[in-house]
Coordinates of C-alpha atoms in Angstrom, one line a residue:
Chain A
X3 CA -106.5 25.8 -69.6
X4 CA -106.9 23.0 -72.0
X5 CA -108.7 19.8 -71.1
X6 CA -105.5 17.9 -71.4
X7 CA -103.7 20.2 -68.9
X8 CA -106.6 20.0 -66.5
X9 CA -106.7 16.2 -66.6
X10 CA -102.9 16.1 -66.2
X11 CA -103.0 18.4 -63.1
X12 CA -105.8 16.4 -61.6
X13 CA -103.8 13.2 -61.9
X14 CA -100.8 14.9 -60.3
X15 CA -102.7 16.5 -57.4
X16 CA -104.8 13.4 -56.7
X17 CA -102.5 10.3 -56.8
X18 CA -105.4 8.2 -55.6
X19 CA -107.2 9.0 -58.9
X20 CA -104.2 8.0 -60.9
X21 CA -103.8 4.8 -58.8
X22 CA -107.4 3.8 -59.4
X23 CA -107.3 4.6 -63.1
X24 CA -104.2 2.4 -63.3
X25 CA -105.5 -0.5 -61.2
X26 CA -109.1 -0.8 -62.2
X27 CA -108.8 -2.3 -65.6
X28 CA -106.3 -5.0 -64.7
X29 CA -108.1 -5.8 -61.5
X30 CA -111.4 -6.0 -63.3
X31 CA -109.8 -8.5 -65.7
X32 CA -108.0 -10.7 -63.2
X33 CA -110.6 -10.3 -60.4
X34 CA -113.7 -10.8 -62.5
X35 CA -112.6 -13.0 -65.3
X36 CA -110.0 -15.1 -63.6
X37 CA -111.0 -15.2 -59.9
X38 CA -114.6 -15.2 -60.8
X39 CA -114.1 -18.2 -63.0
X40 CA -112.2 -20.1 -60.3
X41 CA -115.1 -19.3 -57.9
X42 CA -117.6 -20.5 -60.5
X43 CA -115.6 -23.7 -60.9
X44 CA -115.9 -24.3 -57.2
X45 CA -119.7 -23.7 -57.5
X46 CA -120.0 -26.2 -60.3
X47 CA -118.4 -28.9 -58.1
X48 CA -121.4 -28.5 -55.8
X49 CA -123.9 -29.0 -58.6
X50 CA -125.2 -32.3 -60.0
X51 CA -126.1 -33.8 -63.2
X52 CA -129.8 -34.7 -63.8
X53 CA -129.9 -38.4 -64.5
X54 CA -132.7 -38.2 -67.0
X55 CA -131.8 -35.1 -69.0
X56 CA -128.1 -35.1 -68.6
X57 CA -128.2 -31.4 -67.9
X58 CA -126.5 -29.6 -65.1
X59 CA -128.8 -28.8 -62.2
X60 CA -127.9 -25.6 -60.5
X61 CA -128.8 -26.6 -57.0
X62 CA -126.4 -27.3 -54.1
X63 CA -125.5 -31.0 -54.0
X64 CA -122.6 -33.1 -52.8
X65 CA -123.2 -35.8 -55.4
X66 CA -120.1 -34.9 -57.5
X67 CA -117.8 -35.3 -54.5
X68 CA -119.7 -38.4 -53.5
X69 CA -119.1 -39.8 -57.0
X70 CA -115.5 -38.9 -56.7
X71 CA -114.7 -40.5 -53.4
X72 CA -117.0 -43.5 -53.5
X73 CA -115.2 -45.1 -56.5
X74 CA -111.9 -46.8 -55.6
X75 CA -110.8 -46.1 -59.2
X76 CA -111.1 -42.4 -58.7
X77 CA -109.2 -42.6 -55.4
X78 CA -106.5 -44.5 -57.3
X79 CA -106.3 -41.7 -59.8
X80 CA -105.6 -39.2 -57.1
X81 CA -103.0 -41.4 -55.4
X82 CA -101.3 -42.3 -58.7
X83 CA -101.0 -38.7 -59.8
X84 CA -99.8 -37.4 -56.4
X85 CA -97.1 -40.2 -56.2
X86 CA -96.0 -39.4 -59.7
X87 CA -95.7 -35.7 -58.9
X88 CA -93.6 -36.5 -55.8
X89 CA -91.3 -38.9 -57.6
X90 CA -90.8 -36.5 -60.5
X91 CA -90.0 -33.7 -58.1
X92 CA -87.4 -35.8 -56.3
X93 CA -85.8 -36.8 -59.7
X94 CA -85.7 -33.2 -60.8
X95 CA -83.9 -32.3 -57.6
X96 CA -81.4 -35.1 -58.1
X97 CA -80.6 -34.3 -61.7
X98 CA -81.0 -30.5 -61.5
X99 CA -78.9 -29.9 -58.4
X100 CA -75.5 -30.9 -59.9
X101 CA -76.3 -28.8 -63.0
X102 CA -77.2 -25.8 -61.0
X103 CA -74.2 -26.3 -58.7
X104 CA -71.8 -26.4 -61.6
X105 CA -73.2 -23.4 -63.3
X106 CA -73.4 -21.3 -60.1
X107 CA -69.9 -22.2 -58.8
X108 CA -67.7 -23.2 -61.7
X109 CA -68.7 -20.9 -64.6
X110 CA -68.0 -17.2 -65.0
X111 CA -68.8 -14.4 -67.4
X112 CA -69.7 -15.4 -70.9
X113 CA -69.5 -19.1 -70.1
X114 CA -72.1 -18.6 -67.4
X115 CA -74.4 -16.7 -69.7
X116 CA -74.0 -19.4 -72.3
X117 CA -74.9 -22.3 -69.9
X118 CA -77.7 -20.3 -68.4
X119 CA -79.2 -19.9 -71.9
X120 CA -78.7 -23.6 -72.5
X121 CA -81.0 -24.2 -69.5
X122 CA -83.5 -21.6 -70.7
X123 CA -83.8 -22.8 -74.3
X124 CA -85.3 -26.3 -73.4
X125 CA -87.5 -24.5 -70.9
X126 CA -88.9 -22.2 -73.6
X127 CA -89.1 -24.6 -76.5
X128 CA -92.5 -25.8 -77.3
X129 CA -94.0 -28.1 -74.7
X130 CA -95.9 -30.3 -77.3
X131 CA -92.8 -30.6 -79.4
X132 CA -90.8 -31.8 -76.5
X133 CA -93.4 -34.4 -75.6
X134 CA -93.5 -35.5 -79.2
X135 CA -89.7 -35.8 -79.3
X136 CA -89.9 -38.2 -76.4
X137 CA -92.5 -40.3 -78.2
X138 CA -90.0 -40.7 -81.0
X139 CA -87.2 -41.6 -78.5
X140 CA -89.2 -44.0 -76.4
X141 CA -90.9 -45.8 -79.3
X142 CA -90.1 -49.6 -79.6
X143 CA -88.1 -48.9 -82.8
X144 CA -86.7 -45.6 -81.4
X145 CA -83.3 -44.4 -80.1
X146 CA -83.3 -46.0 -76.7
X147 CA -84.1 -49.5 -77.9
X148 CA -81.5 -49.1 -80.7
X149 CA -78.9 -48.0 -78.2
X150 CA -79.5 -50.9 -75.8
X151 CA -79.4 -53.4 -78.7
X152 CA -76.2 -51.8 -80.0
X153 CA -74.6 -52.5 -76.6
X154 CA -76.0 -56.0 -76.6
X155 CA -78.1 -55.0 -73.6
X156 CA -81.6 -55.6 -75.2
X157 CA -82.3 -58.2 -72.5
X158 CA -81.7 -55.6 -69.8
X159 CA -84.3 -53.2 -71.3
X160 CA -86.8 -56.1 -71.6
X161 CA -86.0 -57.0 -67.9
X162 CA -86.8 -53.4 -66.8
X163 CA -90.0 -53.3 -68.8
X164 CA -91.2 -56.6 -67.3
X165 CA -91.1 -55.1 -63.8
X166 CA -94.8 -54.8 -62.7
X167 CA -96.2 -51.2 -62.2
X168 CA -93.0 -49.5 -63.5
X169 CA -92.8 -51.4 -66.8
X170 CA -95.2 -52.1 -69.7
X171 CA -95.2 -53.4 -73.3
X172 CA -92.7 -50.8 -74.4
X173 CA -91.1 -47.7 -72.9
X174 CA -93.7 -45.5 -74.5
X175 CA -96.4 -47.5 -72.8
X176 CA -95.1 -47.5 -69.3
X177 CA -95.0 -45.4 -66.1
X178 CA -91.2 -45.4 -66.4
X179 CA -91.5 -43.7 -69.8
X180 CA -94.0 -41.2 -68.4
X181 CA -91.8 -40.5 -65.5
X182 CA -88.9 -39.8 -67.9
X183 CA -90.9 -37.3 -69.9
X184 CA -92.3 -35.5 -66.9
X185 CA -88.8 -35.2 -65.4
X186 CA -87.4 -33.9 -68.7
X187 CA -90.2 -31.4 -69.3
X188 CA -90.1 -29.8 -65.8
X189 CA -86.4 -30.1 -65.1
X190 CA -85.5 -26.5 -66.1
X191 CA -88.1 -25.1 -63.7
X192 CA -86.1 -26.8 -60.9
X193 CA -82.6 -25.8 -62.1
X194 CA -83.3 -22.0 -62.3
X195 CA -84.4 -21.3 -58.7
X196 CA -81.5 -23.5 -57.4
X197 CA -79.0 -21.5 -59.4
X198 CA -80.5 -18.3 -58.0
X199 CA -80.3 -19.7 -54.4
X200 CA -76.7 -21.0 -54.8
X201 CA -75.5 -17.7 -56.1
X202 CA -76.8 -16.0 -53.0
X203 CA -74.7 -18.3 -50.8
X204 CA -71.8 -16.0 -49.6
X205 CA -68.5 -17.4 -50.8
X206 CA -66.9 -16.3 -47.6
X207 CA -69.0 -18.7 -45.6
X208 CA -67.7 -21.6 -47.7
X209 CA -64.1 -20.5 -47.3
X210 CA -64.6 -20.1 -43.6
X211 CA -66.0 -23.5 -43.4
X212 CA -63.0 -25.1 -45.1
X213 CA -60.6 -22.9 -43.2
X214 CA -62.1 -24.4 -40.0
X215 CA -61.2 -27.8 -41.3
X216 CA -64.5 -29.1 -42.7
X217 CA -64.2 -31.6 -45.5
X218 CA -66.1 -30.6 -48.8
X219 CA -68.9 -33.0 -47.9
X220 CA -69.4 -31.5 -44.5
X221 CA -69.4 -28.0 -45.9
X222 CA -72.0 -29.0 -48.4
X223 CA -74.3 -30.7 -45.8
X224 CA -73.9 -28.1 -43.1
X225 CA -73.5 -24.8 -45.0
X226 CA -74.6 -25.0 -48.6
X227 CA -77.6 -27.3 -48.5
X228 CA -79.5 -25.5 -45.6
X229 CA -79.0 -22.2 -47.5
X230 CA -80.3 -23.6 -50.8
X231 CA -83.4 -25.4 -49.4
X232 CA -85.7 -22.4 -50.2
X233 CA -84.6 -22.5 -53.8
X234 CA -85.2 -26.3 -54.0
X235 CA -88.6 -25.8 -52.4
X236 CA -89.5 -23.0 -54.9
X237 CA -88.5 -25.3 -57.8
X238 CA -90.5 -28.1 -56.4
X239 CA -93.7 -26.0 -56.4
X240 CA -93.5 -26.0 -60.2
X241 CA -92.5 -29.6 -60.8
X242 CA -95.1 -30.8 -58.3
X243 CA -98.0 -28.6 -59.4
X244 CA -97.4 -29.0 -63.1
X245 CA -97.2 -32.8 -62.9
X246 CA -100.4 -32.8 -60.9
X247 CA -102.4 -30.9 -63.6
X248 CA -100.9 -32.2 -66.8
X249 CA -103.1 -34.4 -69.0
X250 CA -101.2 -34.5 -72.3
X251 CA -98.1 -36.4 -71.2
X252 CA -100.2 -39.3 -69.7
X253 CA -102.2 -39.4 -72.9
X254 CA -99.2 -39.5 -75.2
X255 CA -96.9 -41.7 -73.1
X256 CA -98.0 -44.1 -70.5
X257 CA -100.4 -46.7 -69.4
X258 CA -104.2 -46.9 -69.5
X259 CA -104.5 -45.8 -65.8
X260 CA -105.9 -42.2 -65.7
X261 CA -104.3 -39.2 -64.2
X262 CA -106.2 -36.3 -62.5
X263 CA -105.9 -34.0 -65.5
X264 CA -107.1 -36.6 -68.0
X265 CA -110.1 -37.3 -65.8
X266 CA -111.0 -33.6 -65.7
X267 CA -110.6 -33.5 -69.5
X268 CA -112.7 -36.6 -70.2
X269 CA -115.4 -35.7 -67.7
X270 CA -115.9 -32.2 -69.2
X271 CA -115.7 -33.4 -72.8
X272 CA -116.8 -36.8 -73.9
X273 CA -118.5 -37.7 -70.6
X274 CA -120.2 -34.3 -70.4
X275 CA -120.2 -34.3 -66.6
X276 CA -119.1 -30.8 -65.8
X277 CA -119.8 -31.1 -62.0
X278 CA -117.6 -34.2 -61.7
X279 CA -114.9 -32.5 -63.7
X280 CA -115.1 -29.5 -61.4
X281 CA -114.9 -31.7 -58.3
X282 CA -111.9 -33.5 -59.8
X283 CA -110.2 -30.2 -60.4
X284 CA -110.8 -29.1 -56.8
X285 CA -108.5 -32.0 -55.8
X286 CA -105.2 -30.6 -57.2
X287 CA -106.2 -27.2 -55.7
X288 CA -106.4 -28.8 -52.3
X289 CA -103.3 -30.8 -52.7
X290 CA -101.3 -27.8 -54.0
X291 CA -102.6 -25.7 -51.1
X292 CA -101.4 -28.3 -48.6
X293 CA -98.1 -28.5 -50.4
X294 CA -97.7 -24.7 -50.4
X295 CA -98.3 -24.6 -46.7
X296 CA -95.5 -27.2 -46.2
X297 CA -93.0 -25.5 -48.5
X298 CA -93.7 -22.1 -47.2
X299 CA -92.2 -23.2 -43.9
X300 CA -89.0 -24.0 -45.9
X301 CA -88.9 -20.4 -47.1
X302 CA -89.9 -21.2 -50.7
X303 CA -91.8 -18.0 -51.2
X304 CA -88.8 -15.8 -50.6
X305 CA -87.0 -17.7 -53.4
X306 CA -89.6 -17.5 -56.1
Chain B
X4 CA -65.5 -25.5 -52.3
X5 CA -62.5 -26.8 -54.3
X6 CA -61.2 -24.7 -57.2
X7 CA -61.9 -27.4 -59.8
X8 CA -65.1 -29.4 -60.1
X9 CA -64.7 -33.0 -59.3
X10 CA -64.9 -35.6 -62.0
X11 CA -68.3 -36.8 -60.7
X12 CA -69.8 -33.3 -60.8
X13 CA -68.5 -32.7 -64.3
X14 CA -69.9 -35.9 -65.5
X15 CA -73.3 -35.1 -63.9
X16 CA -73.3 -31.7 -65.4
X17 CA -72.5 -32.8 -69.0
X18 CA -74.9 -35.8 -68.8
X19 CA -77.6 -33.4 -67.5
X20 CA -77.0 -31.0 -70.4
X21 CA -77.1 -33.9 -72.8
X22 CA -80.4 -35.0 -71.3
X23 CA -81.8 -31.4 -71.8
X24 CA -80.8 -31.1 -75.4
X25 CA -80.9 -34.5 -76.9
X26 CA -84.7 -34.6 -77.6
X27 CA -84.4 -31.2 -79.4
X28 CA -81.7 -32.6 -81.7
X29 CA -83.8 -35.7 -82.3
X30 CA -86.7 -33.6 -83.6
X31 CA -84.5 -32.0 -86.1
X32 CA -83.1 -35.3 -87.2
X33 CA -86.6 -36.8 -87.7
X34 CA -87.7 -33.9 -89.8
X35 CA -85.1 -35.0 -92.3
X36 CA -85.7 -38.8 -92.3
X37 CA -86.8 -40.6 -95.5
X38 CA -88.8 -43.1 -93.4
X39 CA -92.5 -42.2 -93.3
X40 CA -94.3 -45.0 -91.5
X41 CA -92.4 -45.8 -88.3
X42 CA -90.2 -44.0 -85.8
X43 CA -87.2 -46.0 -86.9
X44 CA -83.8 -45.0 -85.5
X45 CA -81.3 -44.4 -87.1
X46 CA -83.1 -42.9 -90.1
X47 CA -82.5 -45.0 -93.2
X48 CA -81.7 -41.8 -95.2
X49 CA -82.0 -38.0 -95.1
X50 CA -84.1 -35.8 -97.3
X51 CA -85.6 -32.2 -97.4
X52 CA -88.6 -33.4 -99.2
X53 CA -91.0 -33.1 -96.2
X54 CA -90.4 -29.4 -95.8
X55 CA -91.9 -28.8 -99.3
X56 CA -94.9 -31.0 -98.6
X57 CA -95.6 -29.5 -95.2
X58 CA -95.7 -26.0 -96.7
X59 CA -98.4 -27.2 -99.1
X60 CA -100.8 -28.2 -96.3
X61 CA -103.6 -25.7 -96.2
X62 CA -104.9 -26.8 -92.8
X63 CA -101.5 -26.1 -91.3
X64 CA -101.4 -22.6 -92.7
X65 CA -104.9 -21.9 -91.4
X66 CA -103.9 -23.1 -87.9
X67 CA -100.7 -21.0 -88.0
X68 CA -102.7 -17.9 -89.0
X69 CA -105.2 -18.4 -86.2
X70 CA -102.4 -18.9 -83.7
X71 CA -100.6 -15.7 -84.8
X72 CA -103.9 -13.7 -84.6
X73 CA -104.6 -15.0 -81.1
X74 CA -101.1 -14.4 -79.9
X75 CA -101.1 -10.9 -81.2
X76 CA -104.4 -10.0 -79.7
X77 CA -103.6 -11.6 -76.3
X78 CA -100.2 -9.9 -76.2
X79 CA -101.8 -6.6 -77.0
X80 CA -104.2 -6.9 -74.1
X81 CA -101.5 -8.2 -71.8
X82 CA -99.2 -5.3 -72.7
X83 CA -101.8 -2.6 -71.7
X84 CA -103.0 -4.3 -68.5
X85 CA -99.6 -5.6 -67.5
X86 CA -98.0 -2.1 -67.9
X87 CA -100.8 -0.5 -65.9
X88 CA -100.5 -2.8 -63.0
X89 CA -96.7 -2.6 -63.1
X90 CA -96.9 1.2 -62.9
X91 CA -99.3 1.1 -60.0
X92 CA -97.4 -1.5 -58.1
X93 CA -94.1 0.4 -58.6
X94 CA -95.4 3.9 -57.8
X95 CA -97.7 3.4 -54.9
X96 CA -98.0 1.7 -51.5
X97 CA -101.5 0.6 -50.8
X98 CA -103.5 -1.9 -49.0
X99 CA -103.9 -5.3 -50.8
X100 CA -100.6 -5.1 -52.7
X101 CA -99.7 -8.6 -51.7
X102 CA -103.1 -9.8 -52.8
X103 CA -102.5 -8.4 -56.3
X104 CA -99.1 -10.1 -56.4
X105 CA -100.8 -13.4 -55.7
X106 CA -103.6 -12.6 -58.2
X107 CA -100.9 -12.0 -60.9
X108 CA -99.0 -15.2 -60.4
X109 CA -101.9 -17.5 -59.8
X110 CA -102.7 -18.1 -63.5
X111 CA -99.2 -19.5 -64.0
X112 CA -98.7 -21.1 -60.5
X113 CA -101.9 -23.2 -60.8
X114 CA -101.9 -25.9 -63.5
X115 CA -103.2 -24.7 -66.8
X116 CA -106.0 -27.2 -66.7
X117 CA -107.6 -25.3 -63.8
X118 CA -107.5 -22.0 -65.7
X119 CA -108.9 -23.8 -68.7
X120 CA -111.8 -25.5 -67.0
X121 CA -112.6 -22.5 -64.8
X122 CA -113.0 -20.3 -67.8
X123 CA -115.0 -23.0 -69.6
X124 CA -117.5 -23.3 -66.8
X125 CA -117.9 -19.5 -66.8
X126 CA -118.4 -19.3 -70.6
X127 CA -121.0 -22.1 -70.2
X128 CA -122.8 -20.2 -67.5
X129 CA -122.8 -16.9 -69.4
X130 CA -123.8 -18.8 -72.6
X131 CA -120.8 -17.4 -74.4
X132 CA -120.0 -19.2 -77.7
X133 CA -116.4 -20.5 -77.5
X134 CA -114.3 -19.2 -80.3
X135 CA -111.6 -16.7 -81.2
X136 CA -112.4 -14.3 -78.3
X137 CA -112.7 -16.9 -75.6
X138 CA -109.2 -18.2 -76.6
X139 CA -107.9 -14.7 -76.5
X140 CA -109.4 -14.1 -73.0
X141 CA -107.7 -17.3 -71.7
X142 CA -104.3 -16.4 -73.2
X143 CA -104.3 -12.8 -72.1
X144 CA -105.0 -13.9 -68.5
X145 CA -101.7 -15.7 -68.1
X146 CA -99.7 -13.3 -70.3
X147 CA -100.4 -10.3 -68.1
X148 CA -97.8 -11.5 -65.5
X149 CA -95.1 -11.9 -68.1
X150 CA -95.4 -8.3 -69.2
X151 CA -95.8 -7.2 -65.6
X152 CA -92.6 -8.9 -64.6
X153 CA -90.5 -7.3 -67.3
X154 CA -92.0 -3.8 -67.0
X155 CA -91.9 -3.6 -63.2
X156 CA -88.3 -4.7 -63.1
X157 CA -87.4 -1.9 -65.6
X158 CA -89.4 0.7 -63.5
X159 CA -87.5 -0.3 -60.4
X160 CA -84.2 0.2 -62.2
X161 CA -85.1 3.5 -63.8
X162 CA -86.3 5.2 -60.6
X163 CA -88.8 8.0 -60.3
X164 CA -86.6 11.1 -60.4
X165 CA -86.6 11.4 -64.2
X166 CA -90.4 11.6 -64.2
X167 CA -90.3 14.3 -61.5
X168 CA -87.7 16.2 -63.3
X169 CA -89.8 16.2 -66.5
X170 CA -92.8 17.5 -64.6
X171 CA -90.7 20.1 -62.8
X172 CA -89.7 21.3 -66.2
X173 CA -93.3 21.9 -67.1
X174 CA -94.2 18.8 -69.0
X175 CA -97.7 17.4 -68.4
X176 CA -98.5 13.7 -67.7
X177 CA -99.0 12.9 -71.3
X178 CA -95.8 14.5 -72.5
X179 CA -93.9 12.9 -69.7
X180 CA -95.4 9.5 -70.6
X181 CA -94.6 9.9 -74.3
X182 CA -91.0 11.3 -74.0
X183 CA -89.7 10.0 -70.7
X184 CA -91.5 6.9 -69.5
X185 CA -92.2 5.2 -72.8
X186 CA -88.6 5.3 -74.1
X187 CA -87.2 4.0 -70.8
X188 CA -89.5 1.0 -70.7
X189 CA -89.6 0.4 -74.5
X190 CA -87.2 -2.6 -74.6
X191 CA -88.9 -4.1 -71.5
X192 CA -92.3 -3.8 -73.3
X193 CA -90.8 -5.4 -76.4
X194 CA -89.2 -8.2 -74.4
X195 CA -92.4 -8.8 -72.3
X196 CA -94.5 -8.7 -75.4
X197 CA -92.3 -11.2 -77.3
X198 CA -92.3 -13.6 -74.3
X199 CA -96.1 -13.5 -74.0
X200 CA -96.4 -13.9 -77.7
X201 CA -94.3 -17.1 -77.5
X202 CA -96.2 -18.2 -74.5
X203 CA -99.6 -17.8 -76.2
X204 CA -98.3 -19.2 -79.5
X205 CA -97.3 -22.4 -77.7
X206 CA -100.2 -22.7 -75.3
X207 CA -102.3 -25.9 -75.6
X208 CA -103.9 -26.8 -72.3
X209 CA -105.9 -23.7 -71.7
X210 CA -106.7 -23.6 -75.4
X211 CA -108.3 -27.0 -75.6
X212 CA -110.9 -25.9 -73.0
X213 CA -111.7 -22.5 -74.6
X214 CA -111.4 -23.2 -78.3
X215 CA -114.4 -25.5 -79.2
X216 CA -113.6 -26.5 -82.8
X217 CA -111.1 -23.7 -83.5
X218 CA -107.7 -25.0 -84.3
X219 CA -104.6 -23.1 -83.2
X220 CA -101.3 -24.5 -84.3
X221 CA -100.7 -26.5 -81.1
X222 CA -104.2 -27.9 -81.2
X223 CA -103.6 -28.9 -84.9
X224 CA -100.3 -30.5 -83.8
X225 CA -102.0 -32.4 -81.0
X226 CA -104.5 -33.8 -83.4
X227 CA -101.7 -34.9 -85.7
X228 CA -100.0 -36.6 -82.7
X229 CA -103.0 -38.8 -82.1
X230 CA -104.2 -39.3 -85.6
X231 CA -101.2 -38.7 -87.8
X232 CA -102.1 -38.3 -91.4
X233 CA -98.5 -37.9 -92.6
X234 CA -95.9 -38.4 -89.9
X235 CA -93.0 -36.7 -91.5
X236 CA -95.1 -33.5 -91.9
X237 CA -95.6 -33.5 -88.1
X238 CA -91.9 -33.6 -87.7
X239 CA -91.4 -30.7 -90.0
X240 CA -94.0 -28.6 -88.3
X241 CA -92.3 -29.4 -85.0
X242 CA -89.1 -27.8 -86.2
X243 CA -91.0 -24.9 -87.7
X244 CA -92.8 -24.2 -84.4
X245 CA -89.6 -24.5 -82.5
X246 CA -88.0 -21.8 -84.7
X247 CA -90.9 -19.4 -84.3
X248 CA -90.8 -19.7 -80.5
X249 CA -87.0 -19.7 -80.2
X250 CA -86.3 -16.4 -82.0
X251 CA -88.5 -14.1 -79.8
X252 CA -87.2 -15.9 -76.6
X253 CA -83.5 -15.3 -77.5
X254 CA -84.3 -11.8 -78.6
X255 CA -86.2 -11.1 -75.4
X256 CA -83.3 -12.5 -73.3
X257 CA -80.9 -10.2 -75.2
X258 CA -83.1 -7.2 -74.7
X259 CA -83.3 -7.7 -70.9
X260 CA -79.8 -8.9 -70.4
X261 CA -79.1 -6.2 -67.8
X262 CA -82.1 -7.0 -65.7
X263 CA -81.3 -10.4 -64.3
X264 CA -82.6 -9.5 -60.9
X265 CA -86.0 -10.4 -62.2
X266 CA -85.2 -14.0 -62.2
X267 CA -84.5 -13.9 -58.5
X268 CA -81.2 -12.3 -58.2
X269 CA -79.1 -14.7 -60.3
X270 CA -76.4 -12.4 -61.6
X271 CA -74.6 -13.4 -64.7
X272 CA -71.0 -12.4 -65.3

């Protein structure tokens, strides 16, 4: 019997051998390279920086976390980023829901495929290019200002920009602008799971509800919405977690106030404080873990 | 549910769609503008001149070439590992299956910056010099799940009986793999491969942490964003990148058009 045949028979007779041959390489990659790296990151957050040499000291220390929480500016960064992630998530639900609702209930066949693709294309087009496009749109001499001036509403835009916290010198230097870009970039991640959830709502339930005399608003609140919550929660995992970790959008659009991602980037790069960068990156892991525990109770994992 | 959408819903739908596509149209428009100093809207005039100038920039071509090499290598690794894990997950029941599912989606569920900095700390500790291979390692890690998703969905649809039939008829594992399994998952492999190619080609956050001074096209673009040398050229490259990412995505969508269940049960048509 040839070697090839013998090997082949061995694989057939001993499925465990086949299973381990199939699993070991990918598990080595993901387990060692990826999980190992995450674990190493955690370790780094418990190291410290030697004040004299500026080198990392590989000894257990809580100084990075101390540094993180003792500075009000750092706490501000965490609060600011989390609030932005929450507001962006709510806006994505508000804008995404009607889109998903229309596609799920009022389109059929080729039209449905077409609109579905129209949601997918912005999702898949280059992230940086989309951010760049918004810089063009939000610029002082860009489309939005032009449009407001065209309508003679330039004063309105100025008024909005003069609101403290939300506004700024121009749209491209304000939290409002940053909020718009975040909402735009993550919106498709919200629409797709909602479409999937809506399509699983049995049409007969909706008919039964209106047969029994419920007004459309009632049917929506009592039948459709509760059934779609898992999809909304699934989408919110993406919008929330992606906003929490992003550092490019706050850099391209927005105010001087840092976001968590920027802090991680600056600390590991120019500041050269890898332990503090690691401690900062533990923050979104913890926030996301808490968030996941909450949305799991809403059934988000079954809708992913 | 009424038969016709209400006026309010229709307005919200079309406004939402406008919101989704307006920025993409803006990019194309700006690539054609004659204005080269500001972001002035509307453009004072239209020209194709910047396309010619962009194609003469050597640094752009070098970045593009690096990106293509990284994406090809990362996709290659992801295709092998993703297919292996898909075959195992589809074929066998075993302890720790849920753990592997989590392990697979973690690199895309956690923000990219975490993957980036985690890999960076590890490379630092192992004293690995950041460069081509560290970028590839980072990209392959989050591409595996893309291939896995496509291939496992195809496996589930094909069923195991064909493979058993082939073996009953006397074919060994390798013959069966070559003539039965491979043809049935070929388009899924192609689609998964193209998606991960596009994903890698566009990746910037993980790359900034693993690249040191190597410039992939997105990194090059990011530099131009903050220190623009010639603004119109940035616009042209934007359109160019969009085309390179779009084509594989649309093709992949077309190749997997019967396997919508992988997006969570949303059936089209």
